[in-house]
Amino acid sequence: MPASKVGALFPAVVCVLFNLAACDNGSNSKSKGESTTDLNPYQGYVSEQYRGAENWLCRPDLEADTNICARDTSATLVFADGTTQVEENFSAAGKPVDCFYVYPTTSSDTSDNSDLMPGSEEIGEVFSQVARYRKVCNVFAPVYRQITVPALLAGKYFDSDLNQIAYSDVLDSFKHFIANHEGRGFFLIGHSQGSTHLIRLIQEEVESSSYLAKRMISAHLLGWTVALPFDSDVGATFESTPPCTFENEINCFVSYTSFRES
């Protein structure tokens, strides 16, 4: 679906940052009786495409002028009574957890899959949607060969080959991210097409690895449907990942979507 501008989502993430059952300081030593699924499944993985800085829009070690998420996020807050308050730019340094973000359908490249050279569309979308997350986490946002807007308009959005190209980049960058994140807790954040790839990532990678499942603080899967059975919190889209609630704020997902009236 086409991308739309949305504000960054801030569910109750701050209150879980220091209650991270999902994080155990990243120890990869196998204790007696510990399953191999408790070990980092990508230990030693190196991506040729994502090992350098050129295919990331946000990454903590990028130079300030190339890290989209390091830009000034000063904003004016508008309250229900019409009053306003200026929120100053905040630091991105020293966050205890990470965020891995996949942006929505936004590329105007004329090919069915975009190239790895981000245009103003990708840059603008990443800044508007995820830069403010740096208030609570170190943000990682890979460039990926997504299905483009022209391909969507041509009816090719659900083409399996095109989707596989896009997903393979998301998976490759995620593996490199996890291989080098030192066992920290992480959020998965996506919108529209980005959410579809993260849903598949959770299904195929996270839910099959206790190491990943315990460290995934939550997944923010916006702009795409996540199905639930009538009588259970799991068992439709996901086998073991429930929705986040006030009672369950970790190892879970947040999702909402909107539809045109017509």
Coordinates of C-alpha atoms in Angstrom, one line a residue:
M1 CA 0.0 0.0 0.0
P2 CA 1.2 3.5 -0.6
A3 CA 3.1 5.2 2.2
S4 CA 1.5 7.9 4.3
K5 CA 3.2 10.2 6.7
V6 CA 2.7 9.1 10.3
G7 CA 4.2 10.4 13.5
A8 CA 6.6 8.1 15.4
L9 CA 4.8 5.7 17.8
F10 CA 5.7 5.9 21.4
P11 CA 3.8 3.2 23.3
A12 CA 5.0 2.5 26.9
V13 CA 8.5 1.8 25.7
V14 CA 10.4 3.8 28.4
C15 CA 8.9 1.8 31.2
V16 CA 10.2 -1.5 29.8
L17 CA 13.7 -0.4 29.0
F18 CA 15.0 -1.3 32.4
N19 CA 12.8 -4.3 32.8
L20 CA 14.3 -6.2 29.9
A21 CA 13.7 -9.8 30.5
A22 CA 14.5 -9.9 26.8
C23 CA 18.1 -9.0 27.4
D24 CA 20.6 -11.1 29.4
N25 CA 23.7 -9.0 28.6
G26 CA 24.2 -11.1 25.5
S27 CA 26.1 -14.0 27.0
N28 CA 26.6 -16.6 24.3
S29 CA 28.2 -19.2 26.6
K30 CA 26.1 -22.4 26.6
S31 CA 25.3 -23.5 30.1
K32 CA 24.4 -27.0 31.1
G33 CA 21.1 -28.1 29.6
E34 CA 20.8 -24.9 27.6
S35 CA 19.3 -25.3 24.1
T36 CA 21.3 -24.3 21.1
T37 CA 18.3 -22.0 20.3
D38 CA 19.4 -19.8 23.2
L39 CA 22.6 -18.9 21.3
N40 CA 22.9 -16.0 18.9
P41 CA 21.7 -17.7 15.6
Y42 CA 23.8 -15.4 13.5
Q43 CA 27.0 -15.4 15.5
G44 CA 29.9 -14.5 13.1
Y45 CA 27.6 -13.5 10.3
V46 CA 28.9 -10.7 8.0
S47 CA 26.9 -9.2 5.3
E48 CA 28.8 -8.0 2.2
Q49 CA 26.0 -5.6 1.5
Y50 CA 25.5 -4.1 5.0
R51 CA 28.9 -4.4 6.6
G52 CA 29.9 -0.9 5.5
A53 CA 28.1 2.4 6.0
E54 CA 26.8 3.0 2.5
N55 CA 23.6 1.0 2.7
W56 CA 22.3 2.4 6.0
L57 CA 20.2 5.5 6.5
C58 CA 20.5 5.3 10.2
R59 CA 23.2 3.6 12.3
P60 CA 24.8 4.9 15.5
D61 CA 28.3 4.8 14.1
L62 CA 27.5 6.8 11.0
E63 CA 28.9 10.3 10.6
A64 CA 26.4 12.9 11.7
D65 CA 25.8 14.2 8.1
T66 CA 25.0 10.8 6.8
N67 CA 22.9 9.5 9.7
I68 CA 19.3 10.6 8.9
C69 CA 18.2 9.8 12.4
A70 CA 20.8 12.2 13.9
R71 CA 19.0 15.3 12.4
D72 CA 17.4 18.0 14.5
T73 CA 14.1 16.6 15.9
S74 CA 12.9 19.8 17.7
A75 CA 9.2 20.0 17.5
T76 CA 6.1 21.9 18.7
L77 CA 3.7 19.8 20.8
V78 CA 0.1 20.9 20.3
F79 CA -2.3 19.8 23.2
A80 CA -6.0 19.2 23.1
D81 CA -6.8 22.6 24.6
G82 CA -4.8 24.4 21.8
T83 CA -1.8 25.2 24.0
T84 CA 1.7 24.5 22.6
Q85 CA 5.1 23.5 24.0
V86 CA 8.4 23.4 22.2
E87 CA 10.3 20.1 22.7
E88 CA 14.0 20.6 22.1
N89 CA 16.2 18.3 20.1
F90 CA 17.4 15.3 22.2
S91 CA 20.6 13.3 22.3
A92 CA 21.0 10.0 20.6
A93 CA 23.8 8.8 22.7
G94 CA 24.0 6.0 25.3
K95 CA 20.7 4.2 24.8
P96 CA 20.4 0.8 26.4
V97 CA 18.5 -0.9 23.6
D98 CA 18.3 -0.8 19.8
C99 CA 15.6 -0.2 17.1
F100 CA 15.6 -1.9 13.7
Y101 CA 13.3 0.0 11.3
V102 CA 12.0 -0.9 7.8
Y103 CA 10.4 1.9 5.9
P104 CA 7.2 1.7 3.8
T105 CA 6.5 1.8 0.1
T106 CA 8.0 5.2 -0.9
S107 CA 10.6 4.7 -3.8
S108 CA 9.7 6.4 -7.1
D109 CA 12.4 4.4 -9.0
T110 CA 10.9 3.3 -12.3
S111 CA 12.1 -0.3 -11.8
D112 CA 9.9 -2.9 -10.0
N113 CA 12.5 -3.1 -7.2
S114 CA 14.3 0.0 -6.1
D115 CA 18.0 0.3 -6.2
L116 CA 20.2 0.8 -3.1
M117 CA 20.6 4.6 -3.7
P118 CA 18.0 6.3 -1.5
G119 CA 16.2 9.3 -2.9
S120 CA 14.5 12.1 -1.1
E121 CA 11.4 9.9 -0.6
E122 CA 13.2 7.3 1.5
I123 CA 15.2 9.9 3.4
G124 CA 12.1 11.9 4.2
E125 CA 10.1 8.9 5.3
V126 CA 12.8 7.6 7.5
F127 CA 13.3 10.9 9.3
S128 CA 9.6 11.6 9.7
Q129 CA 8.7 8.1 11.0
V130 CA 11.6 6.8 13.1
A131 CA 14.1 9.6 14.0
R132 CA 12.3 10.4 17.2
Y133 CA 12.7 6.9 18.4
R134 CA 16.3 7.8 19.1
K135 CA 14.9 9.2 22.4
V136 CA 14.7 5.6 23.6
C137 CA 17.0 3.5 21.4
N138 CA 19.9 3.4 19.0
V139 CA 18.2 3.4 15.5
F140 CA 19.3 1.1 12.6
A141 CA 17.5 1.7 9.3
P142 CA 18.9 -0.2 6.2
V143 CA 18.3 0.8 2.6
Y144 CA 16.6 -2.1 0.9
R145 CA 15.4 -3.0 -2.6
Q146 CA 11.8 -2.5 -1.9
I147 CA 8.9 -2.9 -4.3
T148 CA 8.5 0.6 -5.8
V149 CA 5.4 2.9 -6.1
P150 CA 5.3 2.4 -9.9
A151 CA 5.3 -1.4 -9.4
L152 CA 2.5 -1.0 -6.9
L153 CA 0.5 1.1 -9.3
A154 CA 1.1 -1.5 -12.0
G155 CA -0.5 -4.2 -9.9
K156 CA 2.8 -6.0 -9.0
Y157 CA 2.8 -5.4 -5.3
F158 CA 2.1 -9.1 -4.4
D159 CA 4.5 -10.5 -6.9
S160 CA 6.4 -13.2 -5.0
D161 CA 9.7 -12.7 -6.8
L162 CA 9.7 -9.0 -6.2
N163 CA 8.8 -9.5 -2.6
Q164 CA 11.6 -12.0 -2.2
I165 CA 14.2 -9.5 -3.4
A166 CA 13.0 -6.9 -0.9
Y167 CA 12.8 -9.4 2.0
S168 CA 16.2 -10.8 1.3
D169 CA 17.7 -7.4 1.9
V170 CA 15.7 -7.0 5.1
L171 CA 16.8 -10.4 6.4
D172 CA 20.5 -9.8 5.4
S173 CA 20.6 -6.5 7.2
F174 CA 18.8 -7.9 10.2
K175 CA 21.3 -10.8 10.5
H176 CA 24.2 -8.4 10.3
F177 CA 22.6 -6.2 12.9
I178 CA 21.9 -9.1 15.3
A179 CA 25.4 -10.6 14.8
N180 CA 26.9 -7.3 16.0
H181 CA 24.5 -6.1 18.6
E182 CA 26.1 -7.7 21.7
G183 CA 22.9 -9.3 23.0
R184 CA 21.0 -6.1 23.5
G185 CA 17.2 -5.9 23.5
F186 CA 15.7 -4.6 20.3
F187 CA 12.5 -3.2 18.9
L188 CA 11.3 -4.0 15.3
I189 CA 9.5 -1.0 13.7
G190 CA 7.8 -1.0 10.3
H191 CA 5.1 0.6 8.3
S192 CA 3.1 -0.7 5.3
Q193 CA 5.5 -2.7 3.2
G194 CA 8.1 -2.5 5.9
S195 CA 5.6 -4.2 8.3
T196 CA 5.0 -7.1 5.8
H197 CA 8.7 -7.9 5.8
L198 CA 9.0 -7.7 9.6
I199 CA 5.9 -9.9 10.0
R200 CA 7.6 -12.6 7.9
L201 CA 10.9 -12.0 9.8
I202 CA 9.1 -12.7 13.1
Q203 CA 7.4 -15.7 11.7
E204 CA 10.5 -17.3 10.2
E205 CA 13.3 -16.0 12.3
V206 CA 12.3 -14.6 15.7
E207 CA 9.7 -17.2 16.7
S208 CA 12.1 -20.1 15.8
S209 CA 14.9 -18.7 18.1
S210 CA 14.5 -18.2 21.8
Y211 CA 17.6 -16.0 21.7
L212 CA 15.7 -13.6 19.4
A213 CA 12.3 -14.0 20.9
K214 CA 13.6 -13.1 24.4
R215 CA 15.4 -10.0 23.1
M216 CA 12.6 -8.6 21.0
I217 CA 11.2 -6.1 23.3
S218 CA 8.3 -5.4 21.0
A219 CA 7.4 -5.1 17.3
H220 CA 5.6 -2.0 16.1
L221 CA 3.9 -3.3 12.9
L222 CA 1.9 -0.3 11.6
G223 CA -0.2 0.0 8.4
W224 CA -0.7 -3.7 7.9
T225 CA -3.1 -6.3 9.3
V226 CA -2.0 -8.7 12.1
A227 CA -4.7 -11.3 12.6
L228 CA -5.7 -12.9 15.9
P229 CA -8.1 -15.8 16.6
F230 CA -11.3 -14.9 18.4
D231 CA -10.4 -17.0 21.4
S232 CA -6.6 -16.5 21.7
D233 CA -3.8 -14.0 21.6
V234 CA -1.7 -16.2 19.3
G235 CA -2.3 -18.7 16.6
A236 CA -3.3 -16.7 13.5
T237 CA -0.5 -14.4 12.0
F238 CA 1.9 -15.4 14.8
E239 CA 2.4 -18.7 16.6
S240 CA 3.8 -17.4 19.8
T241 CA 4.0 -13.6 19.7
P242 CA 1.0 -11.9 21.5
P243 CA -0.2 -8.4 21.2
C244 CA 1.1 -5.9 23.8
T245 CA -1.3 -5.0 26.6
F246 CA -0.9 -3.0 29.8
E247 CA -0.3 -6.4 31.5
N248 CA 2.1 -7.6 28.8
E249 CA 4.5 -4.9 27.6
I250 CA 7.4 -7.0 26.4
N251 CA 8.0 -9.7 23.8
C252 CA 4.8 -8.7 22.0
F253 CA 3.5 -6.6 19.0
V254 CA 1.7 -3.3 18.6
S255 CA -0.4 -2.8 15.4
Y256 CA -2.9 -0.5 13.9
T257 CA -4.0 0.5 10.4
S258 CA -6.4 2.9 8.7
F259 CA -8.6 2.5 5.6
R260 CA -10.1 4.9 3.2
E261 CA -13.8 5.4 3.8
S262 CA -14.5 4.1 0.2

